[in-house]
Amino acid sequence: TSSPIKDATGKVIGASKVARDITELKKASERVRASEIRYRRLFEAAHDGVLVLNPVSRKITDANPFIIDLLGYSQTDLLGKELWEIGLLKDEQASHTAFRELQQKGQIRYEDLPLQSQSGEKREVEVVANLYDEDGKQVIQCNIPDITGRKKTEQELAEKARLLDLSNDAIMVRNLDDNITLWSKGAEQLYGWTCEEVI
């Protein structure tokens, strides 16, 4: 006959309790596995670049398909590299500075960073890096949206605004949130409000 199973205090545990405990452990394990699958799907389907880094070595430990396509590297080529090695930060010194700031603040954000893919294509990106705890160890996650299209649109609008300012007509533009996004020199003259006061 087998020995009875006892708990930490030496009390004998019944077979039904052992079965219940094993069932609960299996359910908990299935929940963790489902959560990991959900996270992996979100990571891989994201329409922004996502890089995961080791906060000590500053090296990339994971990269989602979006950033792989954007940069033109294979996943194998990205893993083990630092951000400056793939053109996201100017140089190694800039990388050290950014990581010190991230350690102090827990989050850093860079807007309008130039990025050049492996094939030489130039893009504009933002980088939002967060330092957080994952199962007792720190991890850095960098979200990297491609803002090239937005920057191009902003430049086109700025050029149009410059051309509109050559006119004496009062021209105003509002966005969908009803905020004024353009206030021409003619509008300034007619209404007496400067562009800086109105936008």
One Martini backbone bead per residue (centre of mass of N, CA, C, O) as a GRO file, in nm:
protein
  199
    1THR     BB    1   0.100   0.033   0.017
    2SER     BB    2   0.055   0.359   0.019
    3SER     BB    3   0.129   0.652   0.136
    4PRO     BB    4   0.009   0.906   0.284
    5ILE     BB    5  -0.089   1.227   0.232
    6LYS     BB    6   0.072   1.527   0.346
    7ASP     BB    7   0.097   1.811   0.492
    8ALA     BB    8   0.294   2.047   0.651
    9THR     BB    9   0.166   1.942   0.943
   10GLY     BB   10   0.094   1.611   0.893
   11LYS     BB   11  -0.171   1.595   0.767
   12VAL     BB   12  -0.400   1.407   0.623
   13ILE     BB   13  -0.486   1.373   0.282
   14GLY     BB   14  -0.732   1.344   0.080
   15ALA     BB   15  -0.803   1.238  -0.238
   16SER     BB   16  -1.007   1.465  -0.313
   17LYS     BB   17  -0.818   1.702  -0.246
   18VAL     BB   18  -0.594   1.631  -0.442
   19ALA     BB   19  -0.771   1.644  -0.698
   20ARG     BB   20  -0.857   1.940  -0.659
   21ASP     BB   21  -0.573   2.063  -0.662
   22ILE     BB   22  -0.494   1.960  -0.944
   23THR     BB   23  -0.726   2.095  -1.096
   24GLU     BB   24  -0.651   2.387  -1.016
   25LEU     BB   25  -0.367   2.383  -1.139
   26LYS     BB   26  -0.457   2.329  -1.430
   27LYS     BB   27  -0.635   2.581  -1.461
   28ALA     BB   28  -0.411   2.789  -1.404
   29SER     BB   29  -0.227   2.696  -1.636
   30GLU     BB   30  -0.435   2.754  -1.864
   31ARG     BB   31  -0.459   3.060  -1.809
   32VAL     BB   32  -0.166   3.131  -1.858
   33ARG     BB   33  -0.151   3.021  -2.146
   34ALA     BB   34  -0.378   3.202  -2.264
   35SER     BB   35  -0.237   3.470  -2.195
   36GLU     BB   36   0.019   3.422  -2.366
   37ILE     BB   37  -0.128   3.395  -2.638
   38ARG     BB   38  -0.260   3.673  -2.639
   39TYR     BB   39  -0.002   3.837  -2.621
   40ARG     BB   40   0.133   3.725  -2.880
   41ARG     BB   41  -0.085   3.818  -3.076
   42LEU     BB   42  -0.061   4.122  -3.016
   43PHE     BB   43   0.240   4.147  -3.080
   44GLU     BB   44   0.217   4.036  -3.384
   45ALA     BB   45  -0.041   4.238  -3.474
   46ALA     BB   46   0.085   4.495  -3.450
   47HIS     BB   47   0.100   4.842  -3.601
   48ASP     BB   48   0.357   4.846  -3.429
   49GLY     BB   49   0.650   4.862  -3.306
   50VAL     BB   50   0.823   4.594  -3.111
   51LEU     BB   51   1.052   4.603  -2.838
   52VAL     BB   52   1.262   4.390  -2.642
   53LEU     BB   53   1.462   4.454  -2.345
   54ASN     BB   54   1.752   4.448  -2.172
   55PRO     BB   55   1.841   4.663  -1.906
   56VAL     BB   56   2.146   4.581  -1.887
   57SER     BB   57   2.246   4.527  -2.197
   58ARG     BB   58   2.038   4.665  -2.417
   59LYS     BB   59   1.921   4.419  -2.561
   60ILE     BB   60   1.753   4.245  -2.790
   61THR     BB   61   1.487   3.984  -2.732
   62ASP     BB   62   1.245   4.115  -2.909
   63ALA     BB   63   1.035   4.106  -3.219
   64ASN     BB   64   0.810   4.223  -3.427
   65PRO     BB   65   0.694   4.215  -3.749
   66PHE     BB   66   0.677   4.520  -3.803
   67ILE     BB   67   0.978   4.594  -3.738
   68ILE     BB   68   1.103   4.398  -3.934
   69ASP     BB   69   0.981   4.528  -4.189
   70LEU     BB   70   1.075   4.822  -4.143
   71LEU     BB   71   1.395   4.745  -4.125
   72GLY     BB   72   1.482   4.462  -4.283
   73TYR     BB   73   1.520   4.253  -4.075
   74SER     BB   74   1.580   3.989  -3.908
   75GLN     BB   75   1.533   3.849  -3.614
   76THR     BB   76   1.822   3.747  -3.580
   77ASP     BB   77   1.957   4.028  -3.638
   78LEU     BB   78   1.823   4.182  -3.390
   79LEU     BB   79   1.915   3.999  -3.190
   80GLY     BB   80   2.154   4.150  -2.965
   81LYS     BB   81   2.096   4.438  -3.018
   82GLU     BB   82   2.118   4.774  -3.022
   83LEU     BB   83   1.961   5.061  -3.101
   84TRP     BB   84   2.208   5.204  -3.238
   85GLU     BB   85   2.263   4.957  -3.443
   86ILE     BB   86   1.961   5.033  -3.590
   87GLY     BB   87   1.915   5.366  -3.574
   88LEU     BB   88   1.749   5.482  -3.309
   89LEU     BB   89   2.023   5.584  -3.213
   90LYS     BB   90   2.296   5.763  -3.275
   91ASP     BB   91   2.464   5.625  -3.027
   92GLU     BB   92   2.608   5.490  -2.757
   93GLN     BB   93   2.581   5.743  -2.578
   94ALA     BB   94   2.276   5.786  -2.623
   95SER     BB   95   2.200   5.514  -2.501
   96HIS     BB   96   2.303   5.561  -2.213
   97THR     BB   97   2.131   5.810  -2.155
   98ALA     BB   98   1.851   5.681  -2.202
   99PHE     BB   99   1.881   5.453  -1.984
  100ARG     BB  100   1.912   5.636  -1.742
  101GLU     BB  101   1.639   5.780  -1.772
  102LEU     BB  102   1.466   5.522  -1.757
  103GLN     BB  103   1.555   5.434  -1.471
  104GLN     BB  104   1.441   5.696  -1.332
  105LYS     BB  105   1.134   5.720  -1.479
  106GLY     BB  106   1.021   5.447  -1.659
  107GLN     BB  107   1.002   5.670  -1.903
  108ILE     BB  108   1.029   5.733  -2.261
  109ARG     BB  109   1.028   5.997  -2.524
  110TYR     BB  110   1.042   6.002  -2.885
  111GLU     BB  111   1.033   6.236  -3.141
  112ASP     BB  112   1.121   6.238  -3.459
  113LEU     BB  113   1.280   5.987  -3.559
  114PRO     BB  114   1.520   5.877  -3.748
  115LEU     BB  115   1.501   5.605  -3.996
  116GLN     BB  116   1.698   5.333  -4.126
  117SER     BB  117   1.696   5.093  -4.323
  118GLN     BB  118   1.880   4.842  -4.455
  119SER     BB  119   1.806   4.965  -4.757
  120GLY     BB  120   1.779   5.305  -4.692
  121GLU     BB  121   1.510   5.373  -4.585
  122LYS     BB  122   1.328   5.652  -4.483
  123ARG     BB  123   1.203   5.725  -4.152
  124GLU     BB  124   0.946   5.809  -3.913
  125VAL     BB  125   0.959   5.803  -3.549
  126GLU     BB  126   0.848   5.677  -3.248
  127VAL     BB  127   0.948   5.646  -2.891
  128VAL     BB  128   0.825   5.420  -2.636
  129ALA     BB  129   0.964   5.361  -2.315
  130ASN     BB  130   0.929   5.083  -2.082
  131LEU     BB  131   0.964   5.001  -1.741
  132TYR     BB  132   0.917   4.662  -1.620
  133ASP     BB  133   0.765   4.398  -1.447
  134GLU     BB  134   0.851   4.040  -1.507
  135ASP     BB  135   0.856   3.801  -1.300
  136GLY     BB  136   1.090   3.973  -1.123
  137LYS     BB  137   1.182   4.121  -1.392
  138GLN     BB  138   1.323   4.345  -1.594
  139VAL     BB  139   1.170   4.535  -1.867
  140ILE     BB  140   1.182   4.654  -2.206
  141GLN     BB  141   0.942   4.851  -2.390
  142CYS     BB  142   0.915   4.934  -2.740
  143ASN     BB  143   0.726   5.171  -2.903
  144ILE     BB  144   0.701   5.199  -3.284
  145PRO     BB  145   0.575   5.430  -3.466
  146ASP     BB  146   0.490   5.516  -3.791
  147ILE     BB  147   0.514   5.879  -3.899
  148THR     BB  148   0.560   5.950  -4.199
  149GLY     BB  149   0.276   6.031  -4.305
  150ARG     BB  150   0.219   6.253  -4.098
  151LYS     BB  151   0.464   6.434  -4.161
  152LYS     BB  152   0.391   6.486  -4.454
  153THR     BB  153   0.120   6.622  -4.400
  154GLU     BB  154   0.231   6.851  -4.222
  155GLN     BB  155   0.414   6.973  -4.441
  156GLU     BB  156   0.191   7.032  -4.646
  157LEU     BB  157   0.025   7.219  -4.460
  158ALA     BB  158   0.248   7.425  -4.407
  159GLU     BB  159   0.275   7.510  -4.702
  160LYS     BB  160  -0.017   7.602  -4.739
  161ALA     BB  161  -0.012   7.811  -4.514
  162ARG     BB  162   0.207   7.987  -4.639
  163LEU     BB  163   0.042   8.050  -4.895
  164LEU     BB  164  -0.206   8.174  -4.744
  165ASP     BB  165  -0.038   8.416  -4.618
  166LEU     BB  166  -0.025   8.572  -4.897
  167SER     BB  167  -0.303   8.631  -4.827
  168ASN     BB  168  -0.573   8.859  -4.720
  169ASP     BB  169  -0.740   8.639  -4.636
  170ALA     BB  170  -0.961   8.486  -4.419
  171ILE     BB  171  -0.826   8.179  -4.280
  172MET     BB  172  -0.994   7.884  -4.153
  173VAL     BB  173  -0.928   7.580  -3.957
  174ARG     BB  174  -1.103   7.283  -3.864
  175ASN     BB  175  -1.143   7.013  -3.690
  176LEU     BB  176  -1.335   6.750  -3.567
  177ASP     BB  177  -1.297   6.895  -3.265
  178ASP     BB  178  -1.317   7.217  -3.321
  179ASN     BB  179  -1.023   7.294  -3.379
  180ILE     BB  180  -0.791   7.519  -3.451
  181THR     BB  181  -0.529   7.480  -3.722
  182LEU     BB  182  -0.591   7.756  -3.887
  183TRP     BB  183  -0.446   8.102  -3.908
  184SER     BB  184  -0.431   8.362  -4.084
  185LYS     BB  185  -0.321   8.674  -4.146
  186GLY     BB  186  -0.601   8.776  -4.229
  187ALA     BB  187  -0.735   8.689  -3.958
  188GLU     BB  188  -0.565   8.864  -3.777
  189GLN     BB  189  -0.652   9.137  -3.904
  190LEU     BB  190  -0.964   9.105  -3.869
  191TYR     BB  191  -0.970   8.992  -3.543
  192GLY     BB  192  -0.684   9.033  -3.363
  193TRP     BB  193  -0.573   8.744  -3.362
  194THR     BB  194  -0.337   8.528  -3.313
  195CYS     BB  195  -0.231   8.225  -3.391
  196GLU     BB  196  -0.127   8.146  -3.101
  197GLU     BB  197  -0.405   8.217  -2.958
  198VAL     BB  198  -0.595   8.015  -3.126
  199ILE     BB  199  -0.451   7.722  -3.147
   0.00000   0.00000   0.00000
